[in-house]
Short mmCIF file of C-alpha atoms and ligand atoms in Angstrom, two decimals:
data_model
loop_
_atom_site.label_atom_id
_atom_site.label_comp_id
_atom_site.label_asym_id
_atom_site.label_seq_id
_atom_site.Cartn_x
_atom_site.Cartn_y
_atom_site.Cartn_z
CA MET A 1297 -15.23 -26.55 44.95
CA GLU A 1298 -18.46 -26.77 47.05
CA LYS A 1299 -21.47 -27.75 44.81
CA ILE A 1300 -24.46 -25.44 45.14
CA ILE A 1301 -27.97 -26.82 44.40
CA LEU A 1302 -30.48 -24.25 42.92
CA THR A 1303 -33.85 -24.96 41.73
CA GLY A 1304 -37.13 -23.05 41.36
CA LEU A 1305 -40.80 -23.35 41.18
CA ARG A 1306 -43.41 -21.05 39.55
CA PRO A 1307 -46.00 -19.84 42.19
CA THR A 1308 -48.89 -20.50 39.74
CA GLY A 1309 -50.54 -23.14 41.88
CA ASN A 1310 -49.93 -25.99 44.33
CA LEU A 1311 -47.68 -28.97 44.20
CA HIS A 1312 -48.96 -31.90 42.01
CA LEU A 1313 -47.54 -35.37 41.59
CA GLY A 1314 -45.69 -34.21 38.68
CA HIS A 1315 -43.50 -32.10 40.90
CA TYR A 1316 -43.36 -34.46 43.58
CA PHE A 1317 -42.02 -37.40 41.54
CA GLY A 1318 -40.42 -35.37 38.80
CA ALA A 1319 -38.43 -33.04 40.86
CA CYS A 1320 -39.20 -32.72 44.61
CA GLN A 1321 -38.12 -36.17 45.62
CA ASN A 1322 -34.71 -35.35 44.63
CA TYR A 1323 -34.89 -32.19 46.60
CA ILE A 1324 -35.34 -34.34 49.68
CA LYS A 1325 -32.39 -36.12 49.19
CA LEU A 1326 -30.01 -33.36 48.11
CA GLN A 1327 -30.86 -31.15 51.13
CA GLU A 1328 -28.97 -33.65 53.19
CA GLU A 1329 -25.81 -33.13 51.05
CA HIS A 1330 -25.41 -29.61 49.84
CA ASP A 1331 -25.98 -25.95 50.14
CA PHE A 1332 -29.37 -25.57 48.92
CA TYR A 1333 -31.22 -22.48 47.49
CA LEU A 1334 -34.86 -22.95 46.37
CA GLU A 1335 -36.39 -19.98 44.34
CA ILE A 1336 -40.08 -19.25 44.42
CA ALA A 1337 -39.96 -17.86 40.89
CA ASP A 1338 -42.83 -15.06 41.06
CA VAL A 1339 -41.10 -12.97 38.24
CA GLN A 1340 -41.33 -15.81 36.01
CA ALA A 1341 -44.91 -16.73 36.92
CA LEU A 1342 -45.77 -13.09 36.08
CA THR A 1343 -44.48 -13.71 32.53
CA ASP A 1344 -47.76 -15.54 31.66
CA ASN A 1345 -49.83 -14.41 34.69
CA PHE A 1346 -49.21 -10.55 34.56
CA ASN A 1347 -52.86 -9.89 34.54
CA ASN A 1348 -53.34 -12.07 37.73
CA PRO A 1349 -51.21 -10.76 40.52
CA GLU A 1350 -53.19 -12.02 43.31
CA LYS A 1351 -52.96 -15.54 41.85
CA VAL A 1352 -49.11 -15.33 42.04
CA TYR A 1353 -49.12 -13.56 45.50
CA LYS A 1354 -51.26 -16.26 47.11
CA ASN A 1355 -49.24 -19.16 45.67
CA VAL A 1356 -45.95 -17.88 46.97
CA PHE A 1357 -47.27 -19.04 50.35
CA GLU A 1358 -49.10 -21.97 49.15
CA ILE A 1359 -46.29 -23.62 47.28
CA THR A 1360 -43.74 -22.82 50.16
CA LYS A 1361 -46.24 -24.59 52.64
CA ASP A 1362 -46.50 -27.56 50.01
CA LEU A 1363 -42.69 -27.82 49.99
CA LEU A 1364 -42.36 -27.80 53.77
CA SER A 1365 -45.07 -30.49 53.87
CA ILE A 1366 -43.16 -32.79 51.92
CA GLY A 1367 -40.22 -32.77 54.21
CA LEU A 1368 -38.05 -29.87 52.95
CA ASP A 1369 -36.31 -28.61 56.08
CA PRO A 1370 -36.00 -24.69 56.30
CA ASN A 1371 -32.72 -25.04 58.27
CA LYS A 1372 -31.17 -27.04 55.25
CA VAL A 1373 -32.84 -25.30 52.48
CA ASN A 1374 -33.01 -21.55 51.63
CA PHE A 1375 -36.33 -20.68 50.34
CA PHE A 1376 -36.26 -17.27 48.61
CA ILE A 1377 -38.53 -15.14 46.70
CA GLN A 1378 -37.22 -14.20 43.10
CA SER A 1379 -38.49 -10.74 42.90
CA LYS A 1380 -36.72 -9.79 46.38
CA ILE A 1381 -33.36 -10.44 44.75
CA PRO A 1382 -32.91 -7.50 42.19
CA GLU A 1383 -29.51 -8.68 40.95
CA ILE A 1384 -31.48 -11.44 39.12
CA ALA A 1385 -33.36 -8.83 37.04
CA GLU A 1386 -29.94 -6.90 36.66
CA LEU A 1387 -28.11 -9.87 35.35
CA THR A 1388 -31.00 -10.76 33.04
CA VAL A 1389 -30.48 -7.59 31.14
CA PHE A 1390 -26.82 -8.24 30.69
CA PHE A 1391 -27.47 -11.92 29.57
CA SER A 1392 -30.01 -10.75 27.12
CA ASN A 1393 -27.17 -9.44 24.81
CA LEU A 1394 -25.77 -12.91 24.60
CA VAL A 1395 -28.71 -14.57 23.10
CA THR A 1396 -30.42 -14.34 19.70
CA VAL A 1397 -34.29 -13.87 19.36
CA ALA A 1398 -34.12 -16.81 16.75
CA ARG A 1399 -32.47 -19.11 19.45
CA LEU A 1400 -35.34 -18.30 21.89
CA GLU A 1401 -38.06 -18.81 19.42
CA ARG A 1402 -36.34 -22.32 18.49
CA ASN A 1403 -36.35 -23.53 22.22
CA PRO A 1404 -38.84 -26.71 22.34
CA THR A 1405 -40.01 -25.84 26.00
CA VAL A 1406 -40.87 -22.20 25.05
CA LYS A 1407 -42.46 -23.37 21.72
CA ASN A 1408 -44.57 -26.06 23.79
CA GLU A 1409 -45.90 -23.49 26.20
CA ILE A 1410 -46.69 -20.84 23.72
CA ASN A 1411 -48.86 -23.32 21.98
CA GLN A 1412 -50.46 -24.11 25.13
CA LYS A 1413 -51.26 -20.49 25.93
CA LYS A 1414 -53.17 -19.58 22.69
CA GLU A 1415 -55.51 -17.37 24.80
CA LEU A 1416 -52.79 -15.13 25.91
CA PHE A 1417 -50.30 -15.38 23.09
CA GLY A 1418 -52.55 -15.93 19.87
CA THR A 1419 -53.22 -18.97 17.82
CA ASN A 1420 -49.93 -18.74 16.08
CA GLY A 1421 -47.90 -17.22 19.05
CA GLU A 1422 -48.27 -13.75 17.30
CA SER A 1423 -48.86 -11.90 20.50
CA ILE A 1424 -46.14 -13.37 22.41
CA THR A 1425 -44.54 -10.90 24.95
CA TYR A 1426 -40.81 -9.93 25.10
CA GLY A 1427 -40.95 -11.06 28.67
CA PHE A 1428 -42.33 -14.58 28.12
CA LEU A 1429 -39.94 -15.29 25.16
CA GLY A 1430 -36.90 -14.16 27.26
CA TYR A 1431 -37.89 -16.10 30.51
CA PRO A 1432 -35.17 -18.57 29.65
CA VAL A 1433 -32.68 -15.81 29.95
CA SER A 1434 -34.00 -14.81 33.24
CA GLN A 1435 -33.78 -18.26 34.39
CA ALA A 1436 -30.06 -18.45 33.39
CA ALA A 1437 -29.48 -15.34 35.58
CA ASP A 1438 -31.56 -17.11 38.36
CA ILE A 1439 -29.01 -20.05 38.39
CA THR A 1440 -25.67 -18.26 37.83
CA VAL A 1441 -26.09 -15.31 40.17
CA PHE A 1442 -26.04 -18.09 42.91
CA GLY A 1443 -23.30 -20.14 41.47
CA GLY A 1444 -25.91 -23.07 41.21
CA SER A 1445 -24.05 -26.04 39.61
CA LEU A 1446 -26.49 -28.92 40.30
CA ILE A 1447 -30.01 -28.42 39.23
CA PRO A 1448 -32.86 -30.87 40.17
CA VAL A 1449 -35.65 -30.55 37.57
CA GLY A 1450 -38.12 -32.42 35.52
CA GLU A 1451 -37.47 -33.18 31.91
CA ASP A 1452 -39.42 -30.29 30.46
CA GLN A 1453 -36.83 -27.97 31.83
CA LEU A 1454 -33.80 -29.55 29.94
CA PRO A 1455 -33.90 -27.16 27.10
CA LEU A 1456 -33.83 -24.29 29.41
CA LEU A 1457 -30.88 -25.56 30.97
CA GLU A 1458 -29.09 -25.96 27.72
CA GLN A 1459 -29.98 -22.48 26.77
CA CYS A 1460 -28.41 -21.51 30.29
CA ARG A 1461 -25.25 -23.40 29.59
CA GLU A 1462 -24.93 -21.66 26.17
CA ILE A 1463 -25.20 -18.22 27.73
CA VAL A 1464 -22.51 -19.09 30.39
CA ARG A 1465 -20.21 -20.31 27.68
CA LYS A 1466 -20.89 -16.98 25.82
CA PHE A 1467 -20.44 -14.99 28.93
CA ASN A 1468 -17.22 -16.56 29.99
CA SER A 1469 -15.53 -16.43 26.43
CA ILE A 1470 -16.16 -12.62 26.62
CA TYR A 1471 -15.46 -11.67 30.10
CA GLY A 1472 -13.51 -14.39 31.63
CA GLU A 1473 -14.22 -17.60 33.52
CA ILE A 1474 -16.77 -16.21 36.12
CA LEU A 1475 -19.86 -18.35 35.63
CA ILE A 1476 -20.48 -21.96 36.40
CA GLU A 1477 -22.11 -24.35 33.83
CA PRO A 1478 -24.78 -25.98 35.74
CA GLN A 1479 -25.76 -29.77 35.38
CA GLN A 1480 -29.15 -31.19 35.74
CA VAL A 1481 -30.16 -33.85 38.33
CA LEU A 1482 -33.11 -35.92 37.03
CA SER A 1483 -35.23 -38.11 39.10
CA ASN A 1484 -36.34 -41.77 38.00
CA THR A 1485 -39.67 -40.38 36.77
CA THR A 1486 -38.45 -37.52 34.61
CA ARG A 1487 -41.93 -36.67 33.33
CA VAL A 1488 -45.19 -37.46 35.24
CA LYS A 1489 -48.05 -37.78 32.87
CA GLY A 1490 -51.58 -36.10 33.31
CA LEU A 1491 -54.99 -37.77 34.37
CA ASP A 1492 -56.05 -37.18 30.83
CA GLY A 1493 -52.94 -39.28 29.41
CA ASN A 1494 -51.24 -36.01 28.14
CA GLU A 1495 -47.43 -36.39 28.41
CA LYS A 1496 -47.09 -33.88 31.00
CA MET A 1497 -49.03 -33.49 34.29
CA GLY A 1498 -49.10 -29.63 34.47
CA LYS A 1499 -50.72 -26.86 36.70
CA SER A 1500 -51.55 -24.92 33.59
CA LEU A 1501 -53.01 -28.13 32.03
CA GLY A 1502 -55.94 -28.89 34.34
CA ASN A 1503 -54.89 -32.70 34.44
CA ALA A 1504 -53.12 -32.84 37.79
CA ILE A 1505 -53.52 -34.61 41.15
CA TYR A 1506 -52.39 -32.07 43.80
CA LEU A 1507 -50.85 -32.86 47.04
CA ILE A 1508 -53.54 -30.93 49.03
CA ASP A 1509 -56.53 -32.71 47.02
CA ALA A 1510 -59.26 -34.01 49.73
CA GLU A 1511 -60.46 -37.55 49.38
CA GLU A 1512 -63.52 -36.51 47.54
CA THR A 1513 -61.44 -34.54 44.96
CA ILE A 1514 -59.10 -37.70 44.49
CA THR A 1515 -62.05 -40.10 44.11
CA LYS A 1516 -63.55 -37.74 41.51
CA LYS A 1517 -60.46 -37.26 39.44
CA ILE A 1518 -59.15 -41.05 39.63
CA MET A 1519 -62.83 -42.13 38.52
CA GLY A 1520 -62.38 -39.89 35.56
CA ALA A 1521 -58.72 -40.93 34.48
CA VAL A 1522 -58.17 -42.37 31.14
CA THR A 1523 -57.88 -46.27 30.81
CA ASP A 1524 -57.30 -48.44 27.90
CA PRO A 1525 -60.14 -47.54 25.39
CA GLN A 1526 -60.20 -51.29 24.11
CA LYS A 1527 -61.53 -52.46 27.57
CA ILE A 1528 -65.22 -52.04 27.46
CA LYS A 1529 -66.49 -54.94 29.67
CA LYS A 1530 -65.19 -55.76 33.20
CA ASP A 1531 -63.42 -59.17 31.98
CA ASP A 1532 -62.21 -57.76 28.86
CA ILE A 1533 -58.23 -58.16 28.57
CA ALA A 1534 -56.54 -55.01 28.55
CA ASN A 1535 -53.09 -53.23 28.24
CA PRO A 1536 -52.12 -51.82 31.62
CA ASN A 1537 -49.27 -49.70 29.70
CA VAL A 1538 -52.00 -47.27 28.01
CA CYS A 1539 -53.86 -47.01 31.37
CA MET A 1540 -53.40 -43.95 33.58
CA VAL A 1541 -54.67 -45.79 36.52
CA TYR A 1542 -52.20 -48.28 36.34
CA TYR A 1543 -49.45 -45.69 35.57
CA TYR A 1544 -50.35 -43.94 39.05
CA HIS A 1545 -50.62 -47.33 40.83
CA ASN A 1546 -46.82 -47.46 39.91
CA LEU A 1547 -46.21 -44.35 41.53
CA VAL A 1548 -47.84 -44.73 44.98
CA ASN A 1549 -48.63 -48.30 45.49
CA ASN A 1550 -46.45 -51.10 46.88
CA LYS A 1551 -44.54 -53.48 44.42
CA GLU A 1552 -46.66 -56.55 45.20
CA ASP A 1553 -50.00 -54.84 44.65
CA ILE A 1554 -48.77 -53.08 41.24
CA LYS A 1555 -47.61 -56.80 40.15
CA LYS A 1556 -51.24 -57.94 40.86
CA VAL A 1557 -52.86 -54.96 39.18
CA CYS A 1558 -50.69 -55.54 36.03
CA SER A 1559 -51.13 -59.27 35.61
CA GLU A 1560 -54.99 -59.23 36.52
CA CYS A 1561 -55.60 -56.48 34.14
CA LYS A 1562 -53.67 -58.37 31.26
CA SER A 1563 -55.70 -61.49 32.04
CA GLY A 1564 -59.08 -59.76 32.30
CA GLU A 1565 -59.66 -60.70 35.85
CA ARG A 1566 -59.99 -57.21 37.11
CA GLY A 1567 -62.53 -54.35 36.17
CA CYS A 1568 -61.53 -50.80 35.84
CA VAL A 1569 -64.01 -49.66 38.67
CA GLN A 1570 -62.37 -51.86 41.29
CA CYS A 1571 -58.85 -50.93 40.06
CA LYS A 1572 -59.72 -47.35 40.42
CA LYS A 1573 -61.04 -47.80 44.05
CA GLU A 1574 -57.74 -49.56 45.03
CA LEU A 1575 -55.88 -46.58 43.38
CA ILE A 1576 -57.90 -44.29 45.40
CA LYS A 1577 -56.92 -45.85 48.66
CA ALA A 1578 -53.44 -46.02 47.86
CA MET A 1579 -53.42 -42.25 46.84
CA ASN A 1580 -55.03 -41.22 49.96
CA ASP A 1581 -52.49 -43.26 52.13
CA PHE A 1582 -49.67 -41.42 50.24
CA LEU A 1583 -51.13 -38.16 50.54
CA LYS A 1584 -52.11 -38.41 54.23
CA PRO A 1585 -48.83 -37.87 55.86
CA ILE A 1586 -48.12 -34.72 53.64
CA GLN A 1587 -51.51 -33.28 54.47
CA GLU A 1588 -51.20 -33.72 58.11
CA LYS A 1589 -47.78 -31.80 58.21
CA ARG A 1590 -49.37 -29.08 56.10
CA LYS A 1591 -52.10 -28.46 58.60
CA TYR A 1592 -49.30 -27.31 60.87
CA TYR A 1593 -48.09 -24.47 58.46
CA ASP A 1594 -51.86 -23.53 57.43
CA SER A 1595 -52.23 -22.73 61.19
CA HIS A 1596 -48.87 -20.92 61.58
CA PRO A 1597 -48.46 -18.60 58.65
CA GLU A 1598 -46.09 -16.56 60.43
CA ILE A 1599 -43.67 -19.38 60.58
CA VAL A 1600 -43.91 -19.76 56.92
CA THR A 1601 -43.21 -15.88 56.33
CA ASP A 1602 -40.13 -16.06 58.68
CA ILE A 1603 -38.77 -19.04 56.63
CA LEU A 1604 -39.04 -16.90 53.48
CA ILE A 1605 -37.48 -13.81 55.19
CA LYS A 1606 -34.43 -15.86 56.36
CA GLY A 1607 -34.00 -17.82 53.01
CA THR A 1608 -34.15 -14.61 51.09
CA LYS A 1609 -31.59 -12.82 53.42
CA GLU A 1610 -29.20 -15.72 52.79
CA ALA A 1611 -29.84 -15.64 48.92
CA GLN A 1612 -29.17 -11.97 48.81
CA LYS A 1613 -25.59 -12.47 50.47
CA LYS A 1614 -24.83 -14.88 47.70
CA ALA A 1615 -26.12 -12.66 44.80
CA THR A 1616 -24.38 -9.57 46.12
CA ALA A 1617 -21.06 -11.14 46.20
CA LYS A 1618 -21.46 -12.97 42.69
CA MET A 1619 -22.76 -9.80 41.11
CA GLU A 1620 -19.56 -7.78 42.50
CA GLU A 1621 -17.47 -10.27 40.60
CA ILE A 1622 -19.73 -9.92 37.32
CA LYS A 1623 -19.85 -6.24 37.22
CA LYS A 1624 -15.99 -5.97 37.58
CA ALA A 1625 -15.42 -8.76 34.74
CA MET A 1626 -17.93 -6.50 32.56
CA LYS A 1627 -16.09 -3.30 33.39
CA ILE A 1628 -19.04 -1.64 34.77
CA ASP A 1629 -17.83 -1.45 38.36
CA TYR A 1630 -17.13 2.41 38.11
CA PHE A 1631 -17.10 3.33 41.82
CA GLU A 1632 -18.35 2.58 45.32
P1 ATP B 2841 -46.57 -24.04 35.08
O1 ATP B 2841 -47.74 -24.78 34.19
O2 ATP B 2841 -47.08 -22.81 35.72
O3 ATP B 2841 -45.40 -23.85 34.52
P2 ATP B 2841 -45.53 -26.58 36.11
O4 ATP B 2841 -46.60 -27.57 36.64
O5 ATP B 2841 -44.99 -26.86 34.89
O6 ATP B 2841 -46.28 -25.12 36.32
P3 ATP B 2841 -43.24 -25.44 37.49
O7 ATP B 2841 -43.33 -24.56 38.57
O8 ATP B 2841 -42.96 -24.94 36.01
O9 ATP B 2841 -44.52 -26.37 37.34
O10 ATP B 2841 -42.24 -26.55 37.41
C1 ATP B 2841 -41.47 -26.85 38.74
C2 ATP B 2841 -40.65 -28.05 38.64
O11 ATP B 2841 -41.43 -29.26 38.58
C3 ATP B 2841 -39.65 -28.24 37.47
O12 ATP B 2841 -38.57 -28.78 37.76
C4 ATP B 2841 -40.44 -29.07 36.49
O13 ATP B 2841 -39.63 -29.69 35.64
C5 ATP B 2841 -41.03 -30.00 37.29
N1 ATP B 2841 -42.27 -30.61 36.78
C6 ATP B 2841 -43.40 -29.94 36.56
N2 ATP B 2841 -44.38 -30.72 36.05
C7 ATP B 2841 -43.81 -31.96 35.95
C8 ATP B 2841 -44.23 -33.25 35.45
N3 ATP B 2841 -45.40 -33.42 34.95
N4 ATP B 2841 -43.28 -34.32 35.46
C9 ATP B 2841 -42.07 -34.12 35.97
N5 ATP B 2841 -41.50 -32.92 36.50
C10 ATP B 2841 -42.50 -31.89 36.35
MG1 MG B 2842 -43.54 -25.30 34.22
#
C-alpha cells in the first residue's frame, strides 16, 4: 500500500534550528518520495494559547512561509490548517473513549510540558485543562484520519506517537482493522539543544535561534551562548562537548572547520570570542538562502493563502473518505 507522510507543527512561533535539523530536513527528502500532508496545528496550539488567538492566527502564516523558504514544494506537499478539517475534532471525541486519564497523565512529553507551563497550569499542574491533557488524543486523530503511516518528527514526539499506536490498536481490536499504526521517521539530530544548554531548543523555552533571525540578533544570541564553564582565559584548555558554540558549529559549519574548532579548543589554542565570531559567520551563511527565499513569500501573501487553500482542500478529501469508513465500522452511519 502507498505510504502517506503526515506531520504537523504548532503555529506558536517561527521555525528554529531545532525544527530544521530535528524534523524539517526529513520533510525535504520525503516530499520527493511520498504523498505528503503537513498540518498547521492551530487547534493544538490553542490548547496552551487559548488566551492568545492573535498569536496563533499570525503564526499560521508565519510558519507556512518558513516551511516554504526551507524548500518545501507546495506542488508536492499539501499544507493544511487543522481547524478547517472538522473530522479531526470528531474523531478526537471517538478516540477519547479509548484512553484513560491516568495514561495521559503518565505521558512523559505531556508531563514535561505541564512542568514548563506552571504559569498556565499551576506549580503542580493542578490547573491543567481537559484540552491540554487530551492533546495526544487529538494528535492521534490528526494522523489516522489521513491514513498517515510515516511520521517525520523530533524525539520529543515519540511518546505521543506511542500513544497514537495504542489508540489505533484498541480501535482496531473493537471496530475492525480500519486504522494504520504510524511509524516515526527520525533525523540524525533527533533533539537539538537550546542556546542555554537545555536539552531541547523550543519556541516556548526562549532558547532558540530562528531561521528568520537577522544578523544582529544572531550575533547577540551566539555571544550569549553557554560555553565550557571551566574555560575562563583565552588559552585555557576546554571541553568542546559541553560547549553550545561547538555544538552549533557541528550543525552549520563544514567538516574541516569543525575539526579545527574541536582540536584548537581542546589544546587551548582558541578563545571563545573568536570561536563565537566564526560561528556567527557560518550561521549567517547557512541562513542567508533561506531568508532570501522568504522575502518572496513575504511580498506575496496571497500566494501563501492560496497554498493553504489548495492543501486544505486535498486534506479534506482524504479525511471525508476515511471518516465514512470509520463511522461505518463504529455503526454510527445511520443515514445519508
Ligand atoms: P512548542 O513549544 O509550541 O511546542 P516546538 O518548538 O516544540 O513548539 P512544535 O511545533 O511542537 O515546536 O514541533 C514541530 C516539530 O519540530 C516536531 O516534530 C518536533 O519534534 C520538532 N522539534 C521541535 N523542537 C525540536 C528540537 N529542539 N529538536 C528536535 N526536534 C524538534
Ligand atoms: Mg512542541
